[in-house]
Amino acid sequence: KKMTIKATYYGANGWLIELDKTRILIDPWLNGDLRFPPGDWLIKGELGKEVKIPRGIDFLLLTQGQPDHAHPPTLEKINKGIPVIASQAASNVARKIGFTQINILKPGETFKKNKLNIQASSGASVPNIENGYIIESDIDSIYIEPHGFLDKKIKARNIDLIITPVIDFSLPLAGKFIKGKTVLPQLLKLFNPKTVLASTTGGDITFTGIINNLIKVDGSVEDMSLLKDSSTNLINPEPLKEYIFEKS
């Protein structure tokens, strides 16, 4: 059987993936600003241009309840009847906005529908433990976790496509809050992926505010030494370009 995975990056944490014709929209931020409490002075994100909500979404998958993952202005524009699969914190946001079919997954729990399996893993703690996901359909598999936090309980196995940050971001006092560069060697060893799509830090986005000026960055997507001795292909995805991965 031939596998086909399609993936389109929307910048920040946003993805549209398609496995076996099932279309899953992940952590979309497609319109409006990104605002965090207590205010824009701390950090604010602005999109270069707004993007239409993609058509034919089968599932909305949310990793975290923070506004850069569960983005209220974008969620407002999505059909509220689409089934949502979410962390506890993200499900609270989705419920407030009016989504009617919400499946809460705690780390270790699995959502099943037809051939689709979505298992939550333990992700970043911001401040509650949020989710990563292993998404499987038939012979296709994807792992996604937006902050570079790897659940120690996941057993070694082959996964076709990994969506992860590849850069470390840290703040004074708080330390590393995105550990892409740190986690990548562990992901390669654990999952032996064909492809890694760099996530979380790309897209046509401008950040302002105090936090933005304090963030220290370690690593870059162009750093090919990240993949030494590995047959994995690392892609720094262009926003809005559809990538197709096939294996027979």
Coordinates of C-alpha atoms in Angstrom, one line a residue:
K1 CA 0.0 0.0 0.0
K2 CA 1.3 3.4 -0.9
M3 CA 1.5 6.0 1.8
T4 CA 1.0 9.7 1.3
I5 CA 1.3 12.4 3.9
K6 CA 0.7 16.0 2.9
A7 CA 1.7 18.9 5.1
T8 CA 1.3 22.6 4.8
Y9 CA 2.9 25.1 7.2
Y10 CA 1.1 28.2 8.3
G11 CA 3.9 29.8 10.4
A12 CA 4.3 29.7 14.2
N13 CA 2.7 26.4 15.3
G14 CA 0.1 26.1 12.6
W15 CA -0.1 23.0 10.3
L16 CA -2.6 21.3 8.0
I17 CA -1.7 17.7 7.6
E18 CA -3.4 15.1 5.6
L19 CA -3.1 11.3 6.1
D20 CA -5.2 8.9 4.0
K21 CA -7.5 11.8 3.0
T22 CA -8.1 12.8 6.6
R23 CA -7.4 16.5 7.0
I24 CA -6.2 17.7 10.4
L25 CA -5.7 21.4 11.3
I26 CA -3.2 21.8 14.1
D27 CA -2.7 24.9 16.3
P28 CA -3.8 27.4 13.7
W29 CA -3.1 31.2 13.9
L30 CA -4.4 32.5 10.6
N31 CA -5.9 35.9 11.4
G32 CA -5.7 38.7 14.0
D33 CA -2.9 39.5 16.5
L34 CA -1.4 37.2 19.1
R35 CA -1.9 38.6 22.5
F36 CA -0.8 37.2 25.8
P37 CA -1.9 38.4 29.3
P38 CA -1.0 40.7 31.0
G39 CA -0.5 42.9 27.9
D40 CA 1.1 43.8 24.5
W41 CA 4.0 45.4 26.3
L42 CA 5.2 42.0 27.4
I43 CA 4.9 40.2 24.1
K44 CA 2.7 40.6 21.0
G45 CA 2.7 38.9 17.6
E46 CA 1.5 40.2 14.3
L47 CA 0.9 38.3 11.1
G48 CA 2.3 39.6 7.9
K49 CA -0.9 38.6 6.1
E50 CA -4.1 36.8 7.0
V51 CA -4.8 33.4 5.6
K52 CA -8.2 31.8 4.8
I53 CA -9.4 28.9 6.9
P54 CA -8.6 25.8 4.9
R55 CA -11.6 23.8 3.6
G56 CA -12.7 20.3 4.4
I57 CA -11.1 20.1 7.9
D58 CA -11.9 16.7 9.5
F59 CA -10.3 17.4 12.9
L60 CA -8.9 20.4 14.8
L61 CA -5.9 19.3 16.9
L62 CA -4.7 21.6 19.7
T63 CA -1.5 20.9 21.6
Q64 CA -1.7 23.7 24.2
G65 CA -4.1 26.2 25.7
Q66 CA -1.8 29.2 25.2
P67 CA -2.9 31.7 22.5
D68 CA -0.1 30.8 20.1
H69 CA -1.6 27.3 19.9
A70 CA -5.3 27.8 20.8
H71 CA -5.7 31.2 19.1
P72 CA -9.2 32.6 19.9
P73 CA -9.6 35.0 16.9
T74 CA -8.7 32.1 14.5
L75 CA -10.9 29.6 16.3
E76 CA -13.8 31.9 16.2
K77 CA -13.7 31.6 12.4
I78 CA -13.7 27.8 12.2
N79 CA -16.9 25.8 12.0
K80 CA -17.8 24.9 15.6
G81 CA -19.1 21.5 14.6
I82 CA -15.6 20.2 13.6
P83 CA -14.4 17.7 16.2
V84 CA -11.6 19.0 18.4
I85 CA -8.9 16.9 20.0
A86 CA -7.1 18.9 22.6
S87 CA -5.1 19.1 25.8
Q88 CA -7.2 20.0 28.9
A89 CA -6.1 23.6 28.8
A90 CA -6.8 23.9 25.1
S91 CA -10.2 22.2 25.5
N92 CA -11.2 25.0 27.9
V93 CA -10.5 27.6 25.2
A94 CA -12.4 25.6 22.5
R95 CA -15.4 25.2 24.8
K96 CA -15.6 28.9 25.6
I97 CA -15.5 29.7 21.9
G98 CA -18.4 27.3 21.3
F99 CA -17.0 24.1 19.8
T100 CA -19.5 21.3 20.5
Q101 CA -17.5 18.1 19.9
I102 CA -14.4 18.2 22.2
N103 CA -12.2 15.2 22.9
I104 CA -9.8 15.9 25.8
L105 CA -6.7 13.8 25.7
K106 CA -4.3 13.5 28.7
P107 CA -0.8 12.2 28.0
G108 CA -1.0 8.4 27.3
E109 CA -4.6 8.5 26.1
T110 CA -5.6 7.8 22.5
F111 CA -8.4 9.0 20.2
K112 CA -9.5 6.5 17.6
K113 CA -11.8 7.0 14.6
N114 CA -11.9 4.5 11.7
K115 CA -8.2 4.0 10.8
L116 CA -7.0 7.2 12.6
N117 CA -5.2 6.9 15.9
I118 CA -4.1 10.0 17.8
Q119 CA -2.1 9.4 21.0
A120 CA -1.2 12.2 23.3
S121 CA 2.3 12.4 24.8
S122 CA 3.5 14.5 27.7
G123 CA 4.6 17.9 26.3
A124 CA 5.7 21.2 27.6
S125 CA 4.8 22.5 31.0
V126 CA 3.3 26.0 30.4
P127 CA 2.4 26.0 33.4
N128 CA 0.3 22.8 33.1
I129 CA 1.6 19.8 31.2
E130 CA 0.5 20.1 27.6
N131 CA 0.4 17.6 24.7
G132 CA 2.5 16.2 21.9
Y133 CA 0.8 13.8 19.6
I134 CA 1.6 10.6 17.6
I135 CA -0.8 10.6 14.7
E136 CA -1.3 7.3 12.8
S137 CA -3.4 6.1 9.9
D138 CA -2.8 2.8 8.4
I139 CA 0.9 2.8 7.5
D140 CA 1.5 6.6 7.9
S141 CA 2.8 8.2 11.1
I142 CA 3.5 11.7 12.4
Y143 CA 4.9 12.9 15.7
I144 CA 4.4 16.6 16.6
E145 CA 5.3 18.5 19.8
P146 CA 5.9 22.3 19.5
H147 CA 8.4 23.0 22.3
G148 CA 10.9 20.2 22.1
F149 CA 9.7 18.3 25.2
L150 CA 9.9 14.6 24.7
D151 CA 7.8 12.2 26.8
K152 CA 10.1 9.7 28.5
K153 CA 7.4 7.0 28.3
I154 CA 7.5 6.8 24.5
K155 CA 9.1 3.6 23.3
A156 CA 11.5 3.5 20.4
R157 CA 9.6 3.0 17.1
N158 CA 9.7 4.2 13.5
I159 CA 7.8 7.3 12.6
D160 CA 7.7 8.7 9.0
L161 CA 7.5 12.5 9.7
I162 CA 8.4 14.6 12.7
I163 CA 7.2 18.2 13.2
T164 CA 9.4 19.8 15.8
P165 CA 11.4 23.0 16.6
V166 CA 15.1 22.6 15.8
I167 CA 16.2 25.8 17.7
D168 CA 16.5 26.4 21.5
F169 CA 14.9 29.5 22.9
S170 CA 15.6 30.6 26.5
L171 CA 14.7 33.4 28.8
P172 CA 16.6 34.8 31.8
L173 CA 15.3 33.1 35.0
A174 CA 12.8 30.8 33.1
G175 CA 15.6 28.9 31.2
K176 CA 14.9 27.0 28.0
F177 CA 11.2 27.1 27.0
I178 CA 11.7 25.7 23.5
K179 CA 14.3 22.9 23.2
G180 CA 14.4 22.0 19.6
K181 CA 18.1 21.8 19.1
T182 CA 18.5 19.9 22.4
V183 CA 15.8 17.4 21.7
L184 CA 16.5 16.7 18.0
P185 CA 19.2 14.0 18.5
Q186 CA 16.9 12.2 20.9
L187 CA 14.0 12.3 18.4
L188 CA 16.2 11.0 15.6
K189 CA 17.4 8.1 17.7
L190 CA 13.9 7.2 19.1
F191 CA 11.9 7.5 15.9
N192 CA 14.4 7.2 13.0
P193 CA 12.2 9.5 10.8
K194 CA 12.5 9.9 7.1
T195 CA 11.7 13.6 7.4
V196 CA 11.9 16.4 9.9
L197 CA 9.8 19.5 9.3
A198 CA 11.1 22.5 11.4
S199 CA 8.3 24.2 13.2
T200 CA 7.3 26.8 15.8
T201 CA 9.6 29.6 14.8
G202 CA 8.9 30.2 11.1
G203 CA 6.5 32.3 9.1
D204 CA 5.8 35.9 8.3
I205 CA 5.4 37.1 11.8
T206 CA 6.6 40.1 13.8
F207 CA 7.0 39.9 17.6
T208 CA 7.4 42.9 19.8
G209 CA 7.5 43.5 23.6
I210 CA 9.9 43.1 26.5
I211 CA 10.0 39.3 26.4
N212 CA 10.8 39.3 22.7
N213 CA 13.9 41.4 23.4
L214 CA 15.1 39.1 26.2
I215 CA 14.8 35.8 24.3
K216 CA 18.2 34.1 23.6
V217 CA 18.4 31.8 20.6
D218 CA 20.7 28.8 20.2
G219 CA 20.9 27.0 16.8
S220 CA 19.5 27.6 13.4
V221 CA 17.5 25.6 10.8
E222 CA 20.4 25.8 8.4
D223 CA 22.7 24.0 10.9
M224 CA 23.1 20.7 9.1
S225 CA 25.3 19.2 11.8
L226 CA 22.0 18.7 13.6
L227 CA 21.6 15.6 11.3
K228 CA 25.1 14.2 11.4
D229 CA 25.2 10.4 10.7
S230 CA 21.5 10.4 10.0
S231 CA 19.6 9.6 6.8
T232 CA 16.8 12.0 7.8
N233 CA 15.9 14.9 5.6
L234 CA 15.4 18.2 7.4
I235 CA 13.1 20.7 5.7
N236 CA 12.7 24.3 6.7
P237 CA 9.2 24.7 5.3
E238 CA 8.0 27.6 3.3
P239 CA 4.6 28.8 4.6
L240 CA 1.6 27.9 2.5
K241 CA 3.5 25.4 0.3
E242 CA 2.1 21.9 0.4
Y243 CA 4.8 19.2 0.9
I244 CA 3.9 15.6 -0.2
F245 CA 5.7 12.6 1.3
E246 CA 5.2 9.3 -0.4
K247 CA 6.6 5.8 0.2
S248 CA 5.3 2.7 -1.5

